[in-house]
Coordinates of C-alpha atoms and ligand atoms in Angstrom, one line a residue:
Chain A
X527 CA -110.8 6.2 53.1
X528 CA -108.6 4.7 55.7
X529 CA -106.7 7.8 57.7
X530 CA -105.0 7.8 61.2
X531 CA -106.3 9.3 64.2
X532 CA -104.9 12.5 65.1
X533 CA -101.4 12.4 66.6
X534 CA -98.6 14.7 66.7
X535 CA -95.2 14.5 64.4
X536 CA -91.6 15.2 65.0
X537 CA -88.4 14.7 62.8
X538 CA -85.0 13.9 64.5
X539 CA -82.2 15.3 63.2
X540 CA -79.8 12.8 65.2
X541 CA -80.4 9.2 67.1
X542 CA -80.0 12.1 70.4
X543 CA -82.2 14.2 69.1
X544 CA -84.9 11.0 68.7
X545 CA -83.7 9.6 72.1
X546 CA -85.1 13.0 73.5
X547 CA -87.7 12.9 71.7
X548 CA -88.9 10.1 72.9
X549 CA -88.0 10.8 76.7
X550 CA -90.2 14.2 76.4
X551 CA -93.4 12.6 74.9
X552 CA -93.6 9.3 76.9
X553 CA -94.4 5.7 75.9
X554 CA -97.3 7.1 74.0
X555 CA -94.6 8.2 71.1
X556 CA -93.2 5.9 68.7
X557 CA -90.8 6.1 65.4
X558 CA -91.2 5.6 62.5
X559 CA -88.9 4.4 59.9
X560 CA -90.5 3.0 56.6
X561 CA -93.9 3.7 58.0
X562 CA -95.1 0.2 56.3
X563 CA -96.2 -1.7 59.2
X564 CA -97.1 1.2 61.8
X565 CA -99.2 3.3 59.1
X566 CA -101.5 0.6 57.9
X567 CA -101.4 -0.3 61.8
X568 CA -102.7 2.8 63.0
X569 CA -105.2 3.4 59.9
X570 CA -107.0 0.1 61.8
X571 CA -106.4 1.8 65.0
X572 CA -104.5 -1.5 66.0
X573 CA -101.6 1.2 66.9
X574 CA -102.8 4.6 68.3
X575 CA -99.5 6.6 69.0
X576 CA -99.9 10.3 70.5
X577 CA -96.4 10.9 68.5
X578 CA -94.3 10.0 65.9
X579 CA -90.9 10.6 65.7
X580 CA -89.5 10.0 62.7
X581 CA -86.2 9.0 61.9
X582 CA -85.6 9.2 58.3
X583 CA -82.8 11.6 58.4
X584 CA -80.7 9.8 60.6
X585 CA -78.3 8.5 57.5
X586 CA -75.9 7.0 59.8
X587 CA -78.3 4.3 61.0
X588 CA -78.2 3.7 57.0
X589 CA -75.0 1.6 56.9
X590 CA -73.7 -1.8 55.3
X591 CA -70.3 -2.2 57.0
X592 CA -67.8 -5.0 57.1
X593 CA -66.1 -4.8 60.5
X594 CA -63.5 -8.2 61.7
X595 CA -65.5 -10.9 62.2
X596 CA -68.7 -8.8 62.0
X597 CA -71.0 -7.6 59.3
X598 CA -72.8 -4.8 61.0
X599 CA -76.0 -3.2 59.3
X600 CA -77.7 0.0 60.5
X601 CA -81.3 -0.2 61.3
X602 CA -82.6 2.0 58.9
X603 CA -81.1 0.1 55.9
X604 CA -83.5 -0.6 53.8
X605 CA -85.4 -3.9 52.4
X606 CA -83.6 -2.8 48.6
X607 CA -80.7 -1.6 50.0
X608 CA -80.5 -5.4 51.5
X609 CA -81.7 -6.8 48.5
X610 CA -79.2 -5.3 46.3
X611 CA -76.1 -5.4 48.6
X612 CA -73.4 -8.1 47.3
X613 CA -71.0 -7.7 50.4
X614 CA -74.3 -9.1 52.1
X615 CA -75.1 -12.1 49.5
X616 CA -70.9 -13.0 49.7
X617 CA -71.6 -13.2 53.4
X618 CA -75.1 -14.5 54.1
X619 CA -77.0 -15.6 50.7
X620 CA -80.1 -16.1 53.3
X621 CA -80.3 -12.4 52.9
X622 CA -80.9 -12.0 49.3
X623 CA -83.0 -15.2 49.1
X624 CA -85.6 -14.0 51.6
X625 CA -85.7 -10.1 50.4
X626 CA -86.5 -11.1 47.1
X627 CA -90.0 -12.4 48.3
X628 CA -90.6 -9.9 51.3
X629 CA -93.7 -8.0 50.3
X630 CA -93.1 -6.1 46.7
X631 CA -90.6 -3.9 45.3
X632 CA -92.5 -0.8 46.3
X633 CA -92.8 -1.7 49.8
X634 CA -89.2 -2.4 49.5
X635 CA -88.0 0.5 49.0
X636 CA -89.5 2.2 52.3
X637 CA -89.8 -0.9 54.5
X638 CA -86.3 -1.4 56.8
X639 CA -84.4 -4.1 59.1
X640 CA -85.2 -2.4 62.5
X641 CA -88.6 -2.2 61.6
X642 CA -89.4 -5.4 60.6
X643 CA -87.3 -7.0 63.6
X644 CA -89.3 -4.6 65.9
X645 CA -92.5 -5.2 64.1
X646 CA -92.3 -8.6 65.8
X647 CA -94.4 -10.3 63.6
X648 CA -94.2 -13.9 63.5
X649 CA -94.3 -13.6 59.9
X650 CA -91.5 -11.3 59.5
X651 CA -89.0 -12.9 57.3
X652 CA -86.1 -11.0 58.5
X653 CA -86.7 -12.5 62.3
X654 CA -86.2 -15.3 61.1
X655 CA -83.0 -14.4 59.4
X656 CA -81.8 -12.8 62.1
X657 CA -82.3 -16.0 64.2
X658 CA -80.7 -18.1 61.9
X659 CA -77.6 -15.9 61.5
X660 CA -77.3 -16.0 65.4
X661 CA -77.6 -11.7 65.0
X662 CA -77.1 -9.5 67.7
X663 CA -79.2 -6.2 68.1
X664 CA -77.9 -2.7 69.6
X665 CA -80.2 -0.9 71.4
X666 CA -79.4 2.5 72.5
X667 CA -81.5 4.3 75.3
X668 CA -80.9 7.2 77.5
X669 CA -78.3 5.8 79.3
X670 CA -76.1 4.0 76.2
X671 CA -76.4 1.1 74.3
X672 CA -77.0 -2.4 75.2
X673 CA -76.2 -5.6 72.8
X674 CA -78.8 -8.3 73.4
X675 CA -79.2 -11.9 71.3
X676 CA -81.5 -12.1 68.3
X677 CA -83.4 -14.8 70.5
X678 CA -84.2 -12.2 73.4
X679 CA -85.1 -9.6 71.0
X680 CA -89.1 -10.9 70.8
X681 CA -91.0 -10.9 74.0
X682 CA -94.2 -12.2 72.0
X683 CA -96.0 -11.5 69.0
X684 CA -95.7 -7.7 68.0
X685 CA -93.8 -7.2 71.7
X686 CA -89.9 -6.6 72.0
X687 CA -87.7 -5.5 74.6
X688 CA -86.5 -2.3 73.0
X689 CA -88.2 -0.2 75.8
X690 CA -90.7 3.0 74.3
X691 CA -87.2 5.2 75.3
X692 CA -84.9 2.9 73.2
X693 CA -84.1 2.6 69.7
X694 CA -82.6 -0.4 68.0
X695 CA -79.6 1.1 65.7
X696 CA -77.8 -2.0 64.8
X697 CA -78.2 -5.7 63.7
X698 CA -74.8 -7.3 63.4
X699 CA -74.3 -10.8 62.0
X700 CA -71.4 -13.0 63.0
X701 CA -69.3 -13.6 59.5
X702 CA -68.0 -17.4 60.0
X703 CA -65.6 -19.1 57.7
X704 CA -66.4 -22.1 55.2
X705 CA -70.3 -21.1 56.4
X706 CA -73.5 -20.9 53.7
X707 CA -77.0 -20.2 53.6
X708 CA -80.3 -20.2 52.4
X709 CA -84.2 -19.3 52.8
X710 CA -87.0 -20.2 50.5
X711 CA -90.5 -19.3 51.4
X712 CA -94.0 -20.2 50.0
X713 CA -96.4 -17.5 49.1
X714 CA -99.5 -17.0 47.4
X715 CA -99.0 -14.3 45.6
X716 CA -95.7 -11.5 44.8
X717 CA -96.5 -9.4 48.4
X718 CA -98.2 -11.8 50.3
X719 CA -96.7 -12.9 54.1
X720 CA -95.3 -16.5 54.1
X721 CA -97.6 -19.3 54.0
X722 CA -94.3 -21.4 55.3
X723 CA -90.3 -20.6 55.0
X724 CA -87.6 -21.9 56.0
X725 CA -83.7 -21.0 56.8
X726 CA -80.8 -22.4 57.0
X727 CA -77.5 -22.1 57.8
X728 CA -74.6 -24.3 57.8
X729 CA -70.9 -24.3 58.9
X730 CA -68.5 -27.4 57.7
X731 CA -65.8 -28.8 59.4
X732 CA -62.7 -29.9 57.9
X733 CA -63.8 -33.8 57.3
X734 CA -66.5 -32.9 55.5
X735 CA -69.0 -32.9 58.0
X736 CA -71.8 -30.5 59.3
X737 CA -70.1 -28.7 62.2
X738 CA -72.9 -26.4 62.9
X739 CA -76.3 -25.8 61.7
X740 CA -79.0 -22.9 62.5
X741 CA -82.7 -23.8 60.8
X742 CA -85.3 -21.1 61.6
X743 CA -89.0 -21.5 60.2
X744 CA -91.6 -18.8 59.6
X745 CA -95.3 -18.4 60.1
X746 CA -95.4 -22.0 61.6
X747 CA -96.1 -21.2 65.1
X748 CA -92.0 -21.6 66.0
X749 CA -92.0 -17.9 66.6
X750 CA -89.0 -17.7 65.2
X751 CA -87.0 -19.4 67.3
X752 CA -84.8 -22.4 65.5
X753 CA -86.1 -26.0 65.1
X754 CA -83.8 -27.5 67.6
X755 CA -84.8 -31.1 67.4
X756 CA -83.4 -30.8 64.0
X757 CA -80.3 -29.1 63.9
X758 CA -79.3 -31.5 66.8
X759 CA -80.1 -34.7 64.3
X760 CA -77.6 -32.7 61.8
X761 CA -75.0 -31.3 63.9
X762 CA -72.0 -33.5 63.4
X763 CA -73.1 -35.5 60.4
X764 CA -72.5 -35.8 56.7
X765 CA -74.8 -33.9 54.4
X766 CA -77.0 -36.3 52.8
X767 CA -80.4 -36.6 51.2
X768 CA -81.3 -38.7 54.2
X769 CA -80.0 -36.4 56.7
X770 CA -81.9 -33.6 55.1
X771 CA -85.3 -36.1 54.9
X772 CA -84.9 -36.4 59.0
X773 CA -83.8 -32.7 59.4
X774 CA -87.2 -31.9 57.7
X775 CA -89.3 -34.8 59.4
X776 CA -88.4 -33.2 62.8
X777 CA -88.6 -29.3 61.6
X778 CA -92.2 -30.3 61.1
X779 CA -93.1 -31.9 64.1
X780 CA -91.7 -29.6 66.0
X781 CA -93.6 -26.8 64.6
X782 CA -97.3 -25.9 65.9
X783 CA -98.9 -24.1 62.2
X784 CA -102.2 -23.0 62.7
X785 CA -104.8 -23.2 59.7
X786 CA -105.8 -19.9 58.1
X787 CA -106.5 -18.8 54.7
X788 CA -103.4 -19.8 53.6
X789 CA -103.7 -23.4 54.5
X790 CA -104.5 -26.0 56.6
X791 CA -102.4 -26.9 59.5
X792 CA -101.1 -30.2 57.5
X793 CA -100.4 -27.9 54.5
X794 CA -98.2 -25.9 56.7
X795 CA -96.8 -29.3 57.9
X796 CA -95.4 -30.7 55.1
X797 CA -94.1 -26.8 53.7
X798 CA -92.3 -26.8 56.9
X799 CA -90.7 -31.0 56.2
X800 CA -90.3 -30.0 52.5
X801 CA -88.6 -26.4 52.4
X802 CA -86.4 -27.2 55.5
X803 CA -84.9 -29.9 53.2
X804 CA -84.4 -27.7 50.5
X805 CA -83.0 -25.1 52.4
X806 CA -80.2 -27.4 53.8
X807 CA -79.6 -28.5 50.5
X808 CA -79.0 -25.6 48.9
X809 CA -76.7 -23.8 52.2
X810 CA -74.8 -27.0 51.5
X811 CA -74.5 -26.8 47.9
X812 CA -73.5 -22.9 47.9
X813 CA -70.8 -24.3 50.3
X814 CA -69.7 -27.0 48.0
X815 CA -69.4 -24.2 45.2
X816 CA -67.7 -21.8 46.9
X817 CA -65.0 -24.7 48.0
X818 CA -64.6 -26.0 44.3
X819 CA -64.2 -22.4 42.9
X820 CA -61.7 -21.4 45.7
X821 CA -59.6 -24.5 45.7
Chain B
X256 CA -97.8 21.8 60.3
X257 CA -96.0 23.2 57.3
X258 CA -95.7 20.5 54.6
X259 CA -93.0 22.0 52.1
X260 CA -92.0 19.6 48.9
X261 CA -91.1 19.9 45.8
X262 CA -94.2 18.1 43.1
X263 CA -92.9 18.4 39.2
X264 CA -90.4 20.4 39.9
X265 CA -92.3 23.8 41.9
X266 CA -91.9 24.0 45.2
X267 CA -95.4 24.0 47.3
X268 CA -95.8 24.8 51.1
X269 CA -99.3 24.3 52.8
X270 CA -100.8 23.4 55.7
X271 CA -101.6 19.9 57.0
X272 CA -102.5 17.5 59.5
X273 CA -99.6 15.3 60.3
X274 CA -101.7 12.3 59.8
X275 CA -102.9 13.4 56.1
X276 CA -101.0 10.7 53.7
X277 CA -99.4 12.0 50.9
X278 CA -101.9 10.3 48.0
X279 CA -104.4 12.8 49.7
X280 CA -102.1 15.5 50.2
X281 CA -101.5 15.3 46.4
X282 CA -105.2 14.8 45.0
X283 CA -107.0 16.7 47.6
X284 CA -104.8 19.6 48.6
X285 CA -102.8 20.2 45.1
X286 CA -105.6 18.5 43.2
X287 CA -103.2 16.4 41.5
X288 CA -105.9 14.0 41.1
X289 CA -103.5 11.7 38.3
X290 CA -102.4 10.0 41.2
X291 CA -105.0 7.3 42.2
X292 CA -105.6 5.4 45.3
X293 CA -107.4 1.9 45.5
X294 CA -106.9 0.0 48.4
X295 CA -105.8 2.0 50.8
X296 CA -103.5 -0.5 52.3
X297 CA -100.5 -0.9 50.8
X298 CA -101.3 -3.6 48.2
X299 CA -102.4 -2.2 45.3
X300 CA -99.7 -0.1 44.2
X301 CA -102.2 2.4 42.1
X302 CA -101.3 5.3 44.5
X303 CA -97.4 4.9 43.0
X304 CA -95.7 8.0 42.7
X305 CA -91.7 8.9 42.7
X306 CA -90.0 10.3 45.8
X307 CA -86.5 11.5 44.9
X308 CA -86.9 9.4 41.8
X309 CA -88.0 6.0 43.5
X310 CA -91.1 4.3 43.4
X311 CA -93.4 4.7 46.5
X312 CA -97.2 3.8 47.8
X313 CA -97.7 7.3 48.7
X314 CA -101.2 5.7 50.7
X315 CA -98.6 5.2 53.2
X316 CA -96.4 7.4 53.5
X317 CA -97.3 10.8 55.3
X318 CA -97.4 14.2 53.5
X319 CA -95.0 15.0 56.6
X320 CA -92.7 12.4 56.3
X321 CA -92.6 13.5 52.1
X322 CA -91.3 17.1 53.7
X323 CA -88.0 18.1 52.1
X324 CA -88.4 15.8 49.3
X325 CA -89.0 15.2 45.6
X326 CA -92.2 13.9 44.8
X327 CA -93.3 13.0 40.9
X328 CA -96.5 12.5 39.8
X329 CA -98.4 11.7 36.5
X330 CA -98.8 14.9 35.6
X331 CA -95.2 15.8 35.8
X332 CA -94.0 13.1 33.1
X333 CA -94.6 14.9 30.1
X334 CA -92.8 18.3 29.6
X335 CA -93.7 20.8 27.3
X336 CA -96.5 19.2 25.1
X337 CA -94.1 16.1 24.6
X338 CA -95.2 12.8 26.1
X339 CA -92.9 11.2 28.0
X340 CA -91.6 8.2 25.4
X341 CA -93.1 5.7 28.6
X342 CA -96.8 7.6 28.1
X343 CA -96.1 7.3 24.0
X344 CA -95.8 3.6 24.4
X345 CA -98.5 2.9 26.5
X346 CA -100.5 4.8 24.0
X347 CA -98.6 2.5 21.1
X348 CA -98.7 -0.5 22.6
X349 CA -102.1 -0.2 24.4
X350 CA -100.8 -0.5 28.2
X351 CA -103.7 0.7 29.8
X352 CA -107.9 0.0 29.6
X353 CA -109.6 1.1 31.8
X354 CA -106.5 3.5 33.0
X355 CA -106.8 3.3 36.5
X356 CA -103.4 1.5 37.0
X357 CA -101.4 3.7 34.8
X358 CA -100.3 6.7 36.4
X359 CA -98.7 3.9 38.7
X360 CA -97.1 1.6 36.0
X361 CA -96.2 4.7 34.1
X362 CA -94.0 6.5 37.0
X363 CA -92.7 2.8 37.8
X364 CA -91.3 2.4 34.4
X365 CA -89.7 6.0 34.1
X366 CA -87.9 5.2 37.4
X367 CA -86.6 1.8 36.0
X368 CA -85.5 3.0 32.2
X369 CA -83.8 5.7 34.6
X370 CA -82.0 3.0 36.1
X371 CA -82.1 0.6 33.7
X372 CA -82.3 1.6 29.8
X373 CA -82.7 -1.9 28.4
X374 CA -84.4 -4.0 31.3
X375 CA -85.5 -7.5 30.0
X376 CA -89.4 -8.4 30.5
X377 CA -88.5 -10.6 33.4
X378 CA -87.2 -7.3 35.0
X379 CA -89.9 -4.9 33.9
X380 CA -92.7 -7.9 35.6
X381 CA -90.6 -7.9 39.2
X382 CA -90.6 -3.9 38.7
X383 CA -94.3 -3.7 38.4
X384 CA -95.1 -7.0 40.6
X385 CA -96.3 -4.6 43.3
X386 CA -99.2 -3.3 41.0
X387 CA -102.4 -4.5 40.5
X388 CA -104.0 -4.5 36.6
X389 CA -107.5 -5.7 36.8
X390 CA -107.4 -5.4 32.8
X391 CA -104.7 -5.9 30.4
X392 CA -103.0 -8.9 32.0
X393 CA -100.0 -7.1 32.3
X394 CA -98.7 -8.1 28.6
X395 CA -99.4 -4.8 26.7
X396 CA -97.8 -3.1 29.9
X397 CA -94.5 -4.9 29.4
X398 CA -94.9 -4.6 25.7
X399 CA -95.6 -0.5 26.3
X400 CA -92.3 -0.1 28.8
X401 CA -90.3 -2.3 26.1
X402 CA -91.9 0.3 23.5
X403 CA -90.0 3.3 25.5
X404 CA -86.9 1.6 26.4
X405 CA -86.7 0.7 22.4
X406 CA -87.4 4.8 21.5
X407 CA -85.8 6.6 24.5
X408 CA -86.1 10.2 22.9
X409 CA -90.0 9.2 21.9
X410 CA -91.4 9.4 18.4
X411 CA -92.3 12.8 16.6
X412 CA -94.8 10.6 15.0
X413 CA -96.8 10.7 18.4
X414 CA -98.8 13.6 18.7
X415 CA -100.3 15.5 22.6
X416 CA -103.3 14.3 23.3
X417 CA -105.4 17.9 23.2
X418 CA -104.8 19.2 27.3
X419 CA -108.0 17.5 29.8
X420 CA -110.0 20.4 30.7
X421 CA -108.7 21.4 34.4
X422 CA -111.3 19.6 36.4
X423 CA -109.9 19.8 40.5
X424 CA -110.0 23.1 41.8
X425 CA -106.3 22.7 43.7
X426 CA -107.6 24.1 46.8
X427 CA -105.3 25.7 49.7
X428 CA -108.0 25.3 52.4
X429 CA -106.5 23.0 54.8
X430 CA -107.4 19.0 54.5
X431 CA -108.9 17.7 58.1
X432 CA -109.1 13.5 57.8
Ligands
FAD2357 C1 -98.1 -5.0 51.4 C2 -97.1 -5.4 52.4 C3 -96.5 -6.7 52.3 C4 -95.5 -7.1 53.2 N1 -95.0 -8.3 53.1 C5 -94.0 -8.7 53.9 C6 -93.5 -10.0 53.8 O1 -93.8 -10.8 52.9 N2 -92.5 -10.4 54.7 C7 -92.1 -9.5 55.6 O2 -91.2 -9.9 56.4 N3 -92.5 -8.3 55.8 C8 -93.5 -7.9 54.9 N4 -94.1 -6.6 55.1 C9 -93.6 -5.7 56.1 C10 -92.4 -4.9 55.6 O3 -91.3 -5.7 55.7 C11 -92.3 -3.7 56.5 O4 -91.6 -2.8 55.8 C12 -91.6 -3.9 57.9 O5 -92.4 -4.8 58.6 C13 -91.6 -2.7 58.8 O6 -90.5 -1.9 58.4 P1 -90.8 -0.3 58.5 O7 -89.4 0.3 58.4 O8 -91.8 0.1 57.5 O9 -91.3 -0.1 60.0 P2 -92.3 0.9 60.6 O10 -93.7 0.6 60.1 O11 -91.8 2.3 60.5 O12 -92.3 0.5 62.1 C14 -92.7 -0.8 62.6 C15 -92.6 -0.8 64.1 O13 -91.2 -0.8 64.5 C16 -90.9 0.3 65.3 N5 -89.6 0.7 64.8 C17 -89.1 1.0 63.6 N6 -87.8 1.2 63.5 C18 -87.4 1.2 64.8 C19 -86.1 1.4 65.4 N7 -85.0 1.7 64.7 N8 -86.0 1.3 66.8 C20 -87.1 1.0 67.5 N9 -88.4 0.8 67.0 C21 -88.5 0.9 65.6 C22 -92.0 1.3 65.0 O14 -92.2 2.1 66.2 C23 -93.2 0.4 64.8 O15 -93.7 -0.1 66.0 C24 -95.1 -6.2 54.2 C25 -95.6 -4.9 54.3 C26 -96.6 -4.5 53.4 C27 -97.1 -3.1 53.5
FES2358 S1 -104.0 2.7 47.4 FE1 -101.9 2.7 47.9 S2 -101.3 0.7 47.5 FE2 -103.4 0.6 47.2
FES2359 S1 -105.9 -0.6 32.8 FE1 -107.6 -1.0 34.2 S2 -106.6 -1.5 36.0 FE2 -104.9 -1.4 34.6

């Protein structure tokens, strides 16, 4: 029987409320949100918090909401809530394609954004959404809140900079016109982590052409930062199968997979070659669609 | 601390450590012991039971954190000597062996016919894809929630099981882990 070590437990009724919280019990407190990283964390003892502060109630960090150019989603919104949201899928189809194959619709209905972006796992799927969709994160702490880049969220593996007195409350993805995207991911098994995934991205300009391009990999030792190399070789060009053949070629060069019991290190290789093309050529093909059925 | 929730409808307030997880809370303090618990990490799904009507691993979530909420077990599904119609077609269709994954798939069904009277199998597999079988190959459970969702009021044909003899003694001495 796996049980946590003793700690103490507190609800907050309000993000202030949690921000005190927090300030009166020291860096030796954490929150919890869906509970399904930290619990099964701390029955190993790989996380050993004196508190918890849970956040649960706090419903208005349990938002979807369209705002100018911004889709902004509150950090305890929910893997289902995600899953099932179509103002999200019109927006970013990345979403839905990578919360169909996070973990299991169980998990899914605890597990949420903030904690899987704070998790810091390199193989969170949502970190690498959140790269690819150039996300910003809103971290509040005693004295306000501070917007930082999805890329300067991670200081490591399972290390961000939302300080033990902070709490992320808000992702917000840039919306961007005549923009698609996609994610596939290989897995084992309904619930397993990624083996390999990929993201994509893309923006046209009005010849026709690839104006911009995000690709972000997963579990391939990129830590979820985007494949650079190829996103360079795409920016600027017109989609073709070739184009995608070379975006893939230097996706997997680039990226440094390490051989585990999901697969060996060229395994991981060629997953990350292979789905970076088929990520591209989906984003693009979504894009294509949405142009026909518009015009 | 206090730990006050509401299990099959009656409201129960006892004492717990904040680190007791609810699957223990509910076997070991209640002695609901329909609610069964494999792996202990999160990938099983046997230890499946509904808080405010959704499907949860309650092996990780804390008896704390389930404070102020609705939790449904097994032994809540049938009401008044009827069988829920989902427990009438797993007894039908033969959705269960060994029955160690069923309280699980059972509460897992209700929850989708609740929110989805006429799923197709495609829908009832991803509903249940976060629970193990290690017997009937899943085909007699799809067949069993297809079995419900075809008979939504049940069938007077189906008769109560005579009641288990109670077997846990639902203690109210404290749990320590
Ligand atoms: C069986 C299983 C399979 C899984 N498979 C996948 C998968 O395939 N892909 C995938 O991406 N994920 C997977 N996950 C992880 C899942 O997505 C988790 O739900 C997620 O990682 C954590 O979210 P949570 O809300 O449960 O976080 P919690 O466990 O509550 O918290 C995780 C960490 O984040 C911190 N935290 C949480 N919210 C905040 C906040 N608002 N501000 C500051 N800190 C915060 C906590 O203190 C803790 O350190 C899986 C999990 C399980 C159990
Ligand atoms: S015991 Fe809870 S998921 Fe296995
Ligand atoms: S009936 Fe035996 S595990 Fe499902």
């Amino acid at each position: 029987m796996q049980i946590p070590a003793a700690f103490e437990y507190a609800r907050a009724d309000s993000i202030d409320h949690a921000l005190q919280l927090l300030a009166e019990h020291g860096p030796e407190s954490r929150v919890i949100a869906g509970g399904h990283s930290l619990l099964p964390m701390m029955k190993l003892r790989l996380a050993n918090p004196e508190w918890l502060i849970d956040i649960n109630d706090l419903t208005d960090l349990e938002h979807i909401t369209e705002d100018g150019d911004w889709l902004r989603v509150g950090a305890l919104t929910r893997h289902v809530t995600l899953l099932e949201s179509d103002i999200v899928a019109g927006h970013f189809p990345i979403v839905r394609d990578a919360e169909k194959t996070i973990a299991d619709p169980l998990v899914r209905n605890r597990g949420t954004i903030g904690g899987s972006l704070c998790q810091a796992d390199p193989a969170e799927d949502l970190s690498t959404v959140c790269h690819v969709l150039r996300a910003e994160l809103v971290i509040r702490g005693p004295n306000g809140d501070r917007t930082v880049p999805m890329k300067e969220l991670h200081r490591g593996p399972y290390e961000t900079t939302v300080e033990p007195n902070e709490i992320l409350t808000e992702i917000r993805w840039p919306i961007r016109a005549r923009s698609s995207s996609a994610y596939t991911k290989v897995e084992r098994r309904v619930g397993d982590w990624a083996t390999a995934a990929s993201g994509a991205s893309v923006t046209m300009g009005s010849g026709g052409q690839i104006e911009d391009v995000t690709i972000g990999l997963t579990a391939v030792g990129l830590d979820g930062s985007t494949a650079t190399r190829a996103q360079d070789a795409v920016r600027g060009q017109q989609p073709s199968e070739e184009l995608y053949a070379e975006a893939g070629r230097l996706a997997a060069e680039d990226c440094n997979p390490v051989e585990d019991q999901r697969g060996t290190e060229a395994y991981k290789r060629h997953l990350a070659d292979e789905l970076t093309r088929r990520v591209l050529r989906k984003a693009v093909e979504r894009l294509m669609s949405t142009a026909e059925a518009g015009s | 601390m206090q730990i006050t929730m509401t299990v099959n409808g009656d409201a129960v307030t006892r004492e717990g450590e904040p680190r007791v997880l609810l699957v223990h809370f509910l076997r070991d303090v209640l002695g609901l012991t329909g609610t069964h618990w494999g792996c202990d990490t999160s990938n099983c799904g046997l230890c499946t039971v509904l808080m405010d009507g959704v499907p949860v691993k309650s092996c990780t979530v804390l008896a704390v954190m389930a404070s102020g909420h609705d939790i449904r077990t097994v032994e809540g599904m049938a009401s008044g000597g009827t069988l829920d119609p989902v427990q009438q077609g797993f007894m039908e269709e033969h959705g269960l062996q060994c029955g160690f994954c069923t309280p699980g798939m059972m509460l897992t069904a209700r929850a989708l016919l609740d929110k989805d009277p006429h799923p197709t199998d495609e829908v009832i597999r991803e509903a249940i894809s976060g629970q193990i079988c290690r017997c009937t190959g899943y085909a007699t459970i799809v067949r069993s929630i297809q079995w419900a969702a075809a008979h939504p009021a049940g069938s007077s044909q189906v008769e109560t099981p005579a009641a288990e003899p109670e077997t846990a003694e639902p203690e109210t001495a404290e749990v320590s882990a």
